[in-house]
Coordinates of C-alpha atoms in Angstrom, one line a residue:
M1 CA 79.8 -213.1 32.5
R2 CA 76.2 -214.0 32.5
P3 CA 74.6 -215.2 29.2
D4 CA 72.9 -212.7 27.0
P5 CA 69.3 -213.9 27.6
E6 CA 69.8 -213.6 31.4
I7 CA 71.3 -210.1 31.0
I8 CA 68.4 -209.0 28.7
D9 CA 65.8 -210.4 31.1
S10 CA 67.5 -208.7 34.1
Y11 CA 67.6 -205.4 32.1
L12 CA 63.9 -205.5 31.3
N13 CA 63.0 -206.4 34.8
G14 CA 65.0 -203.5 36.2
A15 CA 67.4 -205.8 38.1
L16 CA 70.7 -204.3 36.8
S17 CA 72.9 -201.6 38.3
D18 CA 73.2 -198.3 36.5
N19 CA 76.6 -199.3 35.1
E20 CA 75.2 -202.6 33.9
K21 CA 72.3 -200.9 32.2
K22 CA 74.7 -198.6 30.3
E23 CA 76.7 -201.6 29.2
V24 CA 73.6 -203.2 27.8
E25 CA 72.5 -200.0 26.0
L26 CA 76.0 -199.6 24.5
K27 CA 76.0 -203.2 23.4
I28 CA 72.7 -202.7 21.6
T29 CA 74.3 -199.9 19.5
A30 CA 77.4 -201.9 18.6
D31 CA 76.2 -205.5 18.3
Q32 CA 73.3 -206.1 15.9
T33 CA 72.9 -209.7 16.9
F34 CA 72.5 -208.7 20.5
A35 CA 70.1 -206.0 19.5
K36 CA 68.0 -208.5 17.6
D37 CA 68.0 -210.9 20.6
F38 CA 67.0 -208.0 22.8
A39 CA 64.1 -207.1 20.5
M40 CA 63.0 -210.8 20.4
V41 CA 63.0 -211.1 24.2
L42 CA 61.0 -207.9 24.4
L43 CA 58.5 -209.1 21.8
S44 CA 58.1 -212.5 23.5
K45 CA 57.4 -210.8 26.8
K46 CA 54.9 -208.6 25.0
A47 CA 53.2 -211.7 23.5
A48 CA 53.1 -213.3 26.9
K49 CA 51.7 -210.2 28.5
E50 CA 49.1 -209.9 25.8
E51 CA 48.0 -213.5 26.6
A52 CA 47.8 -212.6 30.3
D53 CA 45.9 -209.5 29.4
K54 CA 43.3 -211.6 27.6
I55 CA 42.8 -213.7 30.7
R56 CA 42.7 -210.6 32.9
K57 CA 40.1 -209.1 30.5
I58 CA 37.9 -212.1 30.8
Q59 CA 38.1 -211.8 34.6
F60 CA 37.3 -208.1 34.4
D61 CA 34.3 -208.8 32.2
E62 CA 33.0 -211.3 34.8
I63 CA 33.4 -208.8 37.5
K64 CA 31.8 -206.2 35.4
A65 CA 28.8 -208.5 34.7
E66 CA 28.4 -209.1 38.5
L67 CA 28.6 -205.4 39.3
E68 CA 26.0 -204.6 36.6
L69 CA 23.5 -206.7 38.5
S70 CA 23.8 -204.6 41.6
I71 CA 25.0 -201.1 40.5
N72 CA 23.6 -198.9 37.8
K73 CA 25.9 -198.7 34.8
P74 CA 29.2 -199.4 36.4
G75 CA 30.6 -200.6 33.1
K76 CA 31.7 -197.2 32.1
I77 CA 34.0 -196.9 35.1
I78 CA 35.6 -200.3 34.6
K79 CA 36.0 -199.8 30.9
F80 CA 37.7 -196.4 31.5
Q81 CA 40.1 -197.9 34.0
F82 CA 41.1 -200.8 31.8
S83 CA 41.5 -198.7 28.7
K84 CA 43.8 -196.3 30.6
W85 CA 46.0 -199.2 31.7
A86 CA 46.1 -200.7 28.3
L87 CA 47.1 -197.4 26.6
T88 CA 49.8 -196.9 29.2
A89 CA 51.2 -200.3 28.5
A90 CA 51.1 -199.9 24.8
A91 CA 52.8 -196.5 25.1
S92 CA 55.6 -198.0 27.2
I93 CA 56.2 -200.8 24.7
A94 CA 56.3 -198.3 21.8
L95 CA 58.7 -196.1 23.7
I96 CA 61.1 -199.0 24.3
M97 CA 60.9 -200.3 20.8
G98 CA 61.6 -196.8 19.5
L99 CA 64.6 -196.5 21.8
I100 CA 66.0 -199.8 20.5
L101 CA 65.6 -198.9 16.9
F102 CA 67.1 -195.5 17.5
N103 CA 70.1 -197.0 19.2
I104 CA 70.6 -199.6 16.5
Q105 CA 70.7 -196.9 13.9
K106 CA 72.8 -194.4 15.8
P107 CA 76.5 -195.4 16.0
N108 CA 78.2 -195.1 19.4
H109 CA 81.6 -193.6 18.4
E110 CA 83.3 -194.2 21.8
L111 CA 82.4 -197.9 21.9
L112 CA 83.3 -198.4 18.2
T113 CA 86.6 -196.7 18.8
D114 CA 87.4 -198.9 21.9
N115 CA 86.5 -202.1 19.9
Y116 CA 88.6 -201.0 16.9
I117 CA 91.7 -200.2 19.1
N118 CA 91.3 -203.5 21.0
E119 CA 90.8 -205.6 17.9
K120 CA 93.1 -203.9 15.4
L121 CA 95.8 -201.9 17.3
T122 CA 96.7 -204.1 20.3
L123 CA 99.0 -206.3 18.3
L124 CA 101.4 -204.9 15.7
P125 CA 102.3 -207.0 12.6
V126 CA 105.6 -208.8 12.9
L127 CA 108.0 -207.8 10.1
M128 CA 109.8 -210.3 8.0
G129 CA 113.4 -209.1 8.2
T130 CA 112.9 -206.0 6.0
E131 CA 113.3 -203.4 8.8
T132 CA 115.9 -202.7 11.5
D133 CA 116.5 -204.9 14.5
S134 CA 115.4 -202.0 16.7
L135 CA 112.0 -201.7 15.0
Q136 CA 111.5 -205.5 15.4
M137 CA 112.5 -205.3 19.1
G138 CA 110.1 -202.4 19.6
I139 CA 107.2 -204.4 18.0
Q140 CA 107.9 -207.4 20.2
L141 CA 107.8 -205.2 23.3
Y142 CA 104.6 -203.5 22.2
N143 CA 102.9 -206.8 21.6
K144 CA 103.9 -207.9 25.1
K145 CA 102.3 -204.6 26.4
A146 CA 105.7 -203.3 27.5
Y147 CA 104.6 -199.9 26.2
N148 CA 107.1 -197.7 28.0
E149 CA 110.1 -199.8 26.8
A150 CA 108.7 -200.0 23.3
G151 CA 108.1 -196.2 23.2
I152 CA 111.8 -195.5 24.0
I153 CA 112.9 -197.7 21.1
F154 CA 110.4 -196.2 18.6
E155 CA 111.3 -192.7 19.6
K156 CA 115.0 -193.3 18.7
I157 CA 114.2 -194.3 15.2
A158 CA 111.0 -192.4 14.5
T159 CA 112.8 -189.7 12.5
K160 CA 114.2 -192.3 10.0
I161 CA 111.4 -194.9 9.8
P162 CA 107.7 -193.7 9.3
K163 CA 106.4 -197.0 10.8
A164 CA 108.3 -196.3 13.9
L165 CA 106.7 -192.9 14.1
E166 CA 103.3 -194.5 13.8
Y167 CA 104.1 -197.0 16.4
Q168 CA 105.4 -194.3 18.7
G169 CA 102.0 -192.7 18.5
L170 CA 100.2 -196.0 19.1
T171 CA 102.4 -196.6 22.1
A172 CA 101.4 -193.2 23.5
L173 CA 97.8 -194.0 22.7
Q174 CA 97.9 -197.2 24.7
L175 CA 99.5 -195.3 27.6
E176 CA 96.7 -192.7 27.3
K177 CA 99.2 -190.0 26.6
F178 CA 96.9 -188.5 24.0
D179 CA 98.7 -185.3 23.3
D180 CA 101.9 -187.2 22.6
A181 CA 100.1 -189.5 20.3
L182 CA 98.5 -186.6 18.4
V183 CA 102.0 -185.1 17.9
S184 CA 103.3 -188.3 16.4
F185 CA 100.3 -188.8 14.1
Q186 CA 100.3 -185.2 13.0
K187 CA 104.0 -185.6 11.9
L188 CA 103.1 -188.9 10.2
A189 CA 100.3 -187.1 8.3
Q190 CA 103.0 -185.0 6.6
N191 CA 104.1 -188.1 4.7
E192 CA 101.7 -188.5 1.8
M193 CA 102.1 -192.3 1.9
Y194 CA 100.8 -192.4 5.4
K195 CA 98.5 -189.4 5.5
S196 CA 95.1 -191.2 5.5
R197 CA 96.3 -193.8 8.0
A198 CA 97.6 -191.0 10.2
Q199 CA 94.4 -189.0 10.0
L200 CA 92.4 -192.1 11.1
L201 CA 94.7 -192.5 14.1
Q202 CA 94.3 -188.8 14.9
A203 CA 90.6 -189.2 14.9
L204 CA 90.7 -192.3 17.2
T205 CA 93.0 -190.4 19.6
L206 CA 90.7 -187.4 19.8
I207 CA 87.7 -189.6 20.6
K208 CA 89.7 -191.3 23.3
K209 CA 90.8 -187.9 24.6
G210 CA 87.2 -186.8 24.8
D211 CA 87.6 -184.1 22.2
K212 CA 84.4 -184.3 20.2
T213 CA 85.0 -181.1 18.3
H214 CA 87.3 -182.1 15.4
Y215 CA 87.4 -185.9 15.0
F216 CA 84.3 -186.1 12.8
E217 CA 85.6 -183.6 10.3
I218 CA 89.0 -185.4 10.2
L219 CA 87.2 -188.7 9.4
K220 CA 85.1 -187.0 6.6
A221 CA 88.2 -185.6 5.1
I222 CA 90.1 -188.9 4.8
N223 CA 90.8 -190.2 1.3
K224 CA 89.4 -193.7 1.9
K225 CA 91.0 -195.1 -1.2
D226 CA 94.3 -195.1 0.6
L227 CA 92.9 -197.2 3.5
S228 CA 92.5 -200.9 4.0
L229 CA 89.1 -202.5 3.7
E230 CA 88.8 -202.9 7.5
E231 CA 89.7 -199.2 8.0
R232 CA 87.0 -198.2 5.4
E233 CA 84.4 -200.4 7.1
F234 CA 85.2 -198.7 10.5
I235 CA 84.7 -195.3 9.0
E236 CA 81.4 -196.4 7.5
D237 CA 80.4 -197.9 10.9
M238 CA 81.0 -194.4 12.4
G239 CA 78.2 -193.1 10.1
I240 CA 80.4 -191.6 7.3
R241 CA 79.4 -192.9 3.9
N242 CA 80.9 -190.3 1.5

């Protein structure tokens, strides 16, 4: 992957494909460090451009002085042309900066969800001999990305072990069997001990499924006191503060 400064420079120069542009714009919304770097590159280019503009203005003034010697009052025309160009450039910069600030403040729920799943749900915690051998085996298969095999094991013990029911849903989520995942998480939500966790997983699944109608209400309804610090931070990153 190319380094960030090169990617940013290519983006500002219009040298990226449509897909690459989208990746940059998504990264601006999710990575504050990258967004700040983007803004710094933009501002440095603006400063360099302003310096070039000063030199260009001196050249324009010299041309203007020469024309004034031979043509009656040409300065008005030159001044109008230069002002129009300067205003256009300033408007473009303001538009870009506004877009960056808007994107930084507006969370991208799809990207945040993908990041959370990849970072927090790709590996299951290994249990320390307190659960059945079948659950342990299912966890090992899941962590090896053998999702079909893991799902079979979790399904067999899901009615007896709530964690197996959760992992059955996660396995379906990894396989993009979103309806099956929702069924597991809805059953898990009936257990008060796992309700908040199950609601969070339901919301993640709905986002991955592309159902943007209900997930936000589910996230707002979660009792965050029952969640871990990481889970609460994720909900806040999604723009829910209550």
